Tab-separated table of C-alpha atoms and ligand atoms in Angstrom:
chain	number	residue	atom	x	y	z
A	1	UNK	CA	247.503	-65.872	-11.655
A	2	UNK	CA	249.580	-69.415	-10.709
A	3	UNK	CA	251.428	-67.033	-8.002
A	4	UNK	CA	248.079	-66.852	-5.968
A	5	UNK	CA	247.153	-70.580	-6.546
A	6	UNK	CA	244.832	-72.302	-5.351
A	7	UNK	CA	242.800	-69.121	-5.315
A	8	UNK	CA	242.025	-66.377	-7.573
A	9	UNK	CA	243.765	-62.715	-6.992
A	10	UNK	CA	242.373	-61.509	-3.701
A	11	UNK	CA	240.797	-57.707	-4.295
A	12	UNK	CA	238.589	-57.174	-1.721
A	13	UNK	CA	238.423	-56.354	2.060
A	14	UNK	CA	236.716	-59.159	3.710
A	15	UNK	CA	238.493	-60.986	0.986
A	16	UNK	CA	242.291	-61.987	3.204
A	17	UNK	CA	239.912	-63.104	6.502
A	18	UNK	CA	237.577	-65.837	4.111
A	19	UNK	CA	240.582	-67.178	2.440
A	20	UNK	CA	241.783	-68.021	6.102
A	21	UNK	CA	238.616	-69.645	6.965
A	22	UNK	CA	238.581	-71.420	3.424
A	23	UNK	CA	242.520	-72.690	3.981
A	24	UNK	CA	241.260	-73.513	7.835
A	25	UNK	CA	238.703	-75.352	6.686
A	26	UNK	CA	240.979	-77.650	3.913
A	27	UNK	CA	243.429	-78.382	6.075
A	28	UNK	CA	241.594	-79.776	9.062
A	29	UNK	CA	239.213	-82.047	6.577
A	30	UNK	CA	242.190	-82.846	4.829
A	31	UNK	CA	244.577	-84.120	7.921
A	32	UNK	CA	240.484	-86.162	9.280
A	33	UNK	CA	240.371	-87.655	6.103
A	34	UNK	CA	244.241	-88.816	6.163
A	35	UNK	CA	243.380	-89.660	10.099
A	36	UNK	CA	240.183	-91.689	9.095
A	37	UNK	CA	242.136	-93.621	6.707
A	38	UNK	CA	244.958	-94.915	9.198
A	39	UNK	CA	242.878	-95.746	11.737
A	40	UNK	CA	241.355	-97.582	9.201
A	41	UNK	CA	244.141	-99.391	8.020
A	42	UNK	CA	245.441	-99.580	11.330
A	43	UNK	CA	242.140	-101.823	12.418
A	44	UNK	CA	242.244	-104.104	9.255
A	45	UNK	CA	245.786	-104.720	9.988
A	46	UNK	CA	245.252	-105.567	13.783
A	47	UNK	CA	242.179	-107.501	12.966
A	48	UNK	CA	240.162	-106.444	15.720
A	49	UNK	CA	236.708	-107.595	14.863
A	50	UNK	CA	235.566	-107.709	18.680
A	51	UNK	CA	233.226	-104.737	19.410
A	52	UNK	CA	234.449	-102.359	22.026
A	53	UNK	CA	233.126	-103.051	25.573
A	54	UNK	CA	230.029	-101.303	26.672
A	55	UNK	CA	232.035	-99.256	29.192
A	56	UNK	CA	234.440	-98.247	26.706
A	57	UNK	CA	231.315	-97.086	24.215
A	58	UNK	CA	232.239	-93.834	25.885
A	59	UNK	CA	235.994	-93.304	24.973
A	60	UNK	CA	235.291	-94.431	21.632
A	61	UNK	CA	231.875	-93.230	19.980
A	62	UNK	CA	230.747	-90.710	21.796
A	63	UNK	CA	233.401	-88.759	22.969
A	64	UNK	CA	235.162	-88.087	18.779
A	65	UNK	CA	231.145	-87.612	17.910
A	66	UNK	CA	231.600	-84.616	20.336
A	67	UNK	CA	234.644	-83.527	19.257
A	68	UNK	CA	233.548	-83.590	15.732
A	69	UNK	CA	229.919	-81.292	16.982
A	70	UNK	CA	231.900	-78.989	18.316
A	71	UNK	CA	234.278	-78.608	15.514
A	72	UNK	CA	231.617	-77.982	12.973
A	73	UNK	CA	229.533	-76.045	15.531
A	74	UNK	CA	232.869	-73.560	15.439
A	75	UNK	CA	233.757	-73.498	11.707
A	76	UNK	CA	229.846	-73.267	11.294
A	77	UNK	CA	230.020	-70.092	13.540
A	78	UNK	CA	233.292	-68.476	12.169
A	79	UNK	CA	231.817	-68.706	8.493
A	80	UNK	CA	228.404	-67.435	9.349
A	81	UNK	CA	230.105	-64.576	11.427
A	82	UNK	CA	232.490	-63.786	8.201
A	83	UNK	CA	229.897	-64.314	5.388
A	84	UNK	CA	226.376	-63.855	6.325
A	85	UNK	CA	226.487	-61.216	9.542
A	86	UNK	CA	229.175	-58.862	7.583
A	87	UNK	CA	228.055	-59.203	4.191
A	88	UNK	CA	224.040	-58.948	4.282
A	89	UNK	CA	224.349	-56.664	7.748
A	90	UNK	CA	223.062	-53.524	5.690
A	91	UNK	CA	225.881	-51.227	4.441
A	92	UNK	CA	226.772	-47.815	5.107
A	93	UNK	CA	224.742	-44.846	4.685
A	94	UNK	CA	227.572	-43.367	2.781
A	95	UNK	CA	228.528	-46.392	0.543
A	96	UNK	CA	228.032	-46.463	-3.194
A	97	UNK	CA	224.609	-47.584	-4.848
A	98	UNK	CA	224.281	-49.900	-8.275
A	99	UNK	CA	221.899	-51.904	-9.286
A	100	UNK	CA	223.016	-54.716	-10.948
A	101	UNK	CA	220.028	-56.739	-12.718
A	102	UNK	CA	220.716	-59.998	-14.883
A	103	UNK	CA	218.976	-61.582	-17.658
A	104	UNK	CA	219.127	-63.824	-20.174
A	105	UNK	CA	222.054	-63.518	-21.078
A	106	UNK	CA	223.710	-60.576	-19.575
A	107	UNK	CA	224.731	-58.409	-16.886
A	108	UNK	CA	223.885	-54.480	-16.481
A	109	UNK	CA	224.716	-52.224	-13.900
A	110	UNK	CA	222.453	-49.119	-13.182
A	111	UNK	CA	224.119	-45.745	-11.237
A	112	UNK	CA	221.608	-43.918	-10.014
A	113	UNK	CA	223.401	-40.762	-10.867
A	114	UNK	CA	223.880	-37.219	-9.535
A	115	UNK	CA	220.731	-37.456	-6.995
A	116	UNK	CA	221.928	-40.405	-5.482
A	117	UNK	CA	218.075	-41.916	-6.194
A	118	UNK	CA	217.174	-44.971	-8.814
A	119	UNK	CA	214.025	-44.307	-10.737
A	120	UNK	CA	210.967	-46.711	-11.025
A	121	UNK	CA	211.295	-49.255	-13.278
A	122	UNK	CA	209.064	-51.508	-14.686
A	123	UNK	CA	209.186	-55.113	-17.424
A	124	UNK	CA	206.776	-53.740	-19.647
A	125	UNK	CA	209.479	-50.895	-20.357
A	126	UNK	CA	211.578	-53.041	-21.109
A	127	UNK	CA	213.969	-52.726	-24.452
A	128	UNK	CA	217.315	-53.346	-25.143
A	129	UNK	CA	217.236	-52.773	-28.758
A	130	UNK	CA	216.329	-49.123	-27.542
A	131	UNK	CA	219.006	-48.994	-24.709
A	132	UNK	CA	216.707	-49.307	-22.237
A	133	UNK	CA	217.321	-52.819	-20.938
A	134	UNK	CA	216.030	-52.899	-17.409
A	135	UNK	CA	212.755	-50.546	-18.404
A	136	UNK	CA	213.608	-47.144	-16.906
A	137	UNK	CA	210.269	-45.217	-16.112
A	138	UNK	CA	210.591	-41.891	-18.617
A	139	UNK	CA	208.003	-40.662	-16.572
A	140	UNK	CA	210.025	-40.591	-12.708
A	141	UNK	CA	212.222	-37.572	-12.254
A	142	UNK	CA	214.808	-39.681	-10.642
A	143	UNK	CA	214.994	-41.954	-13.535
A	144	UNK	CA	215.948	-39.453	-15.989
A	145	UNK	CA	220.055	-39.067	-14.859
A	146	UNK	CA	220.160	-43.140	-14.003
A	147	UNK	CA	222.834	-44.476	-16.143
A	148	UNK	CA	223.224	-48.328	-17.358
A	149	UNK	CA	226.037	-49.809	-17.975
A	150	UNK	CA	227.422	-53.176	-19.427
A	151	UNK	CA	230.440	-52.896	-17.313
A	152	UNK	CA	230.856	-52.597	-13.389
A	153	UNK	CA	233.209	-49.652	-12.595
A	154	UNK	CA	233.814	-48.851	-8.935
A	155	UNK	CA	236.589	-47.413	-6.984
A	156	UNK	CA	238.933	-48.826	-4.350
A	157	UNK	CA	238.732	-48.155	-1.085
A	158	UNK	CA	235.141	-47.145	-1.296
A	159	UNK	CA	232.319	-49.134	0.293
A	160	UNK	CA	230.039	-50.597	-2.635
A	161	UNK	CA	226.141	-51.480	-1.657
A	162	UNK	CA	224.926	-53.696	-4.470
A	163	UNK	CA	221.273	-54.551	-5.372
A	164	UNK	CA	220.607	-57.512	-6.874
A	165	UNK	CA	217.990	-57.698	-9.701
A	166	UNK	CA	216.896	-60.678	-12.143
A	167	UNK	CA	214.256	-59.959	-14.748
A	168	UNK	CA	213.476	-63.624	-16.099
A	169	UNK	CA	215.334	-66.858	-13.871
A	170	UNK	CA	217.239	-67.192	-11.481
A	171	UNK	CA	220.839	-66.223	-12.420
A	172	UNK	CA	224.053	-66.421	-9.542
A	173	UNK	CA	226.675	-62.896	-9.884
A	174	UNK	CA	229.813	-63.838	-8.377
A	175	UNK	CA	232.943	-61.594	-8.770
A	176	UNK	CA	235.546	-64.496	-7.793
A	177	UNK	CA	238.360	-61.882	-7.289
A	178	UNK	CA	236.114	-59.985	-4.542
A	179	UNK	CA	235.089	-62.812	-3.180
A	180	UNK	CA	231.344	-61.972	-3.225
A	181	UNK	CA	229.130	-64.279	-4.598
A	182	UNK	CA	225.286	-64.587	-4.500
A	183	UNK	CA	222.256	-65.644	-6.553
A	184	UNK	CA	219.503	-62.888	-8.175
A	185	UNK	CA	216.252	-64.185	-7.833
A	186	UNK	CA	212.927	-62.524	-10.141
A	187	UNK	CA	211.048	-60.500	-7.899
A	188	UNK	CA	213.006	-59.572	-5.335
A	189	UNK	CA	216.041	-57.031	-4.280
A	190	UNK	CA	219.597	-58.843	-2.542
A	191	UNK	CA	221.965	-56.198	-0.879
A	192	UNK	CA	225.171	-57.253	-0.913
A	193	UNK	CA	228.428	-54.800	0.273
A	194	UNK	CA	231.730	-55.437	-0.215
A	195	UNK	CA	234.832	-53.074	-0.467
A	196	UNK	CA	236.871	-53.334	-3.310
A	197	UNK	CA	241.246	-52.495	-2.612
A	198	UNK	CA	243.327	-52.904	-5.605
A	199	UNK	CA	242.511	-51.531	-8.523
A	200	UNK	CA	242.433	-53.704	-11.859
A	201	UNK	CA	240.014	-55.453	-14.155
A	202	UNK	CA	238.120	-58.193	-12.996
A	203	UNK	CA	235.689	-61.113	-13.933
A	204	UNK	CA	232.243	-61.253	-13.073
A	205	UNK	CA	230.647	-64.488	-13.948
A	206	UNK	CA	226.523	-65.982	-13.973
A	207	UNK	CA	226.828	-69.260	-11.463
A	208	UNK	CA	223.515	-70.417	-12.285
A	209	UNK	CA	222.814	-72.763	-15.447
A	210	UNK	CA	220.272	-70.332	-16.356
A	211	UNK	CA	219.975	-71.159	-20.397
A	212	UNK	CA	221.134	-72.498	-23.865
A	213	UNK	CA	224.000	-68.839	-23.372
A	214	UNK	CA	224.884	-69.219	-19.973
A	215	UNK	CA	228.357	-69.635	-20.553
A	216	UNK	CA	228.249	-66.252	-22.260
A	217	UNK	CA	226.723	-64.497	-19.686
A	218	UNK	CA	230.061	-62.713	-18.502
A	219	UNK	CA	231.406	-59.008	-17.459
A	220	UNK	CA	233.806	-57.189	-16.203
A	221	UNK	CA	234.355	-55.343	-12.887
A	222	UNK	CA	236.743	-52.250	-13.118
A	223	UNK	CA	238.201	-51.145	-9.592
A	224	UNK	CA	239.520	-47.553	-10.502
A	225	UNK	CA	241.876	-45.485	-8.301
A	226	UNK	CA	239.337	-42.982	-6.458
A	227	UNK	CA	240.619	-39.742	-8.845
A	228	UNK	CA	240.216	-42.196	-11.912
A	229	UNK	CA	236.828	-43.118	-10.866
A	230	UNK	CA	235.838	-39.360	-10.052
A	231	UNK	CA	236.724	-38.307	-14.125
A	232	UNK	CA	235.140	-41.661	-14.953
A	233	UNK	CA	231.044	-40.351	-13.188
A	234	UNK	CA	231.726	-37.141	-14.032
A	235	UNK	CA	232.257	-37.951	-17.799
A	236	UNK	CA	229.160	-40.601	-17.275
A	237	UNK	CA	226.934	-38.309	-15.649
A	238	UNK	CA	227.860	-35.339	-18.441
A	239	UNK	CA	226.540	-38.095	-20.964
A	240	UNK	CA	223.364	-37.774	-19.445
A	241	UNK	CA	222.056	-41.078	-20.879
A	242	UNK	CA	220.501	-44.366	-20.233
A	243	UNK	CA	221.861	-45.872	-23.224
A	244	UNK	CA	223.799	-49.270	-23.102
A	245	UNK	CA	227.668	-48.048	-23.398
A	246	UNK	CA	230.549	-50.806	-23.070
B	1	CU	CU1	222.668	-66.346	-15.738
């Protein structure tokens, strides 16, 4: 891991163009807060305590204010193009659904199995003690091949549309090494897509303080070769079940 420092293993897509913005972003606030600083020091050392003259307001104020707007206005721009406009544009029709819904204090991830549609669900169903835990309908056809996992398998290369879920608070999924981050909120549905492109084993962590087991409130995300992944559904789907399986 100290061979990718300062950031964590890169695995995704759009992962190589936000560390550039990130790195961007450090360098020029680091090198203005080292040029703050001397000019700083350079003015307590010259001891200029005369105001600049009112014809010079110009070269002085308002002209770095203006550089400084249009600097943020750009990185402002870059970031929103990279993060907001690519990641919540609406994915492919052909990429991979799961449902990912969190709770006190865990993660599950729901494949809506060989019909490619998620049954209804509904709280009142709700039961993990009876491997049900995000209250699969019995009663909707399309519920009844839905599988839920405590693990998030996917394959590389593949796009991967994810719905975000939370049943009680307000609880943050962020998969550090796919650089894909974003809060679940009760009530409503966050699509988030992301390709995944080397395969490996993954954290997925809650970055909310959402309770007393918070900092238990971990998973894993599996990127499997695309053959891998293939024996991995087909074994999943031949289960047939909506039990809770590590
Ligand atoms: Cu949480």
């Amino acid at each position: 891991m100290i061979a990718h420092w300062p950031l964590p293993v890169d695995a995704a897509l759009h992962g190589p163009a936000l560390d550039r913005q990130l790195i961007l972003n450090l360098s020029i606030f680091a090198s203005l807060f080292l040029l703050a600083n001397v000019v700083l020091l350079t003015a307590v050392v010259l001891r200029r305590s005369a105001p600049p003259l009112a014809h010079r307001r110009w070269r002085y104020e308002l002209l770095p204010l203006l550089l400084l707007a249009a600097l943020f206005f750009t990185l402002a721009f870059r970031s929103t193009r990279l993060w907001a406009a690519s990641r919540y544009s609406g994915a492919e029709p052909a990429a991979m659904q799961v449902e990912v819904t969190g709770m006190q204090f865990a993660w599950y991830f729901r494949y809506p199995g060989q019909d490619a549609a998620f049954g209804t669900t509904s709280p009142r169903l709700i039961e993990p003690g009876a491997g049900n835990p995000v209250g699969i309908d019995p009663a909707d056809n399309s519920g009844k091949d839905d599988f839920v996992r405590s693990m998030l398998v996917i394959p590389a290369g593949k796009e991967i549309d994810l719905r975000l879920r939370a049943l009680d608070v307000i609880h943050g999924f962020a998969a550090p090494s796919l650089r894909i981050k974003q809060n679940a909120i009760p009530g409503e549905t966050f699509h988030v897509h992301f390709t995944a492109t080397v395969p490996g084993d993954y954290p997925v962590l809650c970055t909310q303080v959402c309770g007393l087991g918070h900092y238990r409130m971990q998973a894993i995300v599996r990127v499997l070769p695309p053959d891998q992944f293939h024996q991995w559904l087909i074994a999943q789907q031949q289960a047939q079940t909506t039990r809770v399986q590590p």
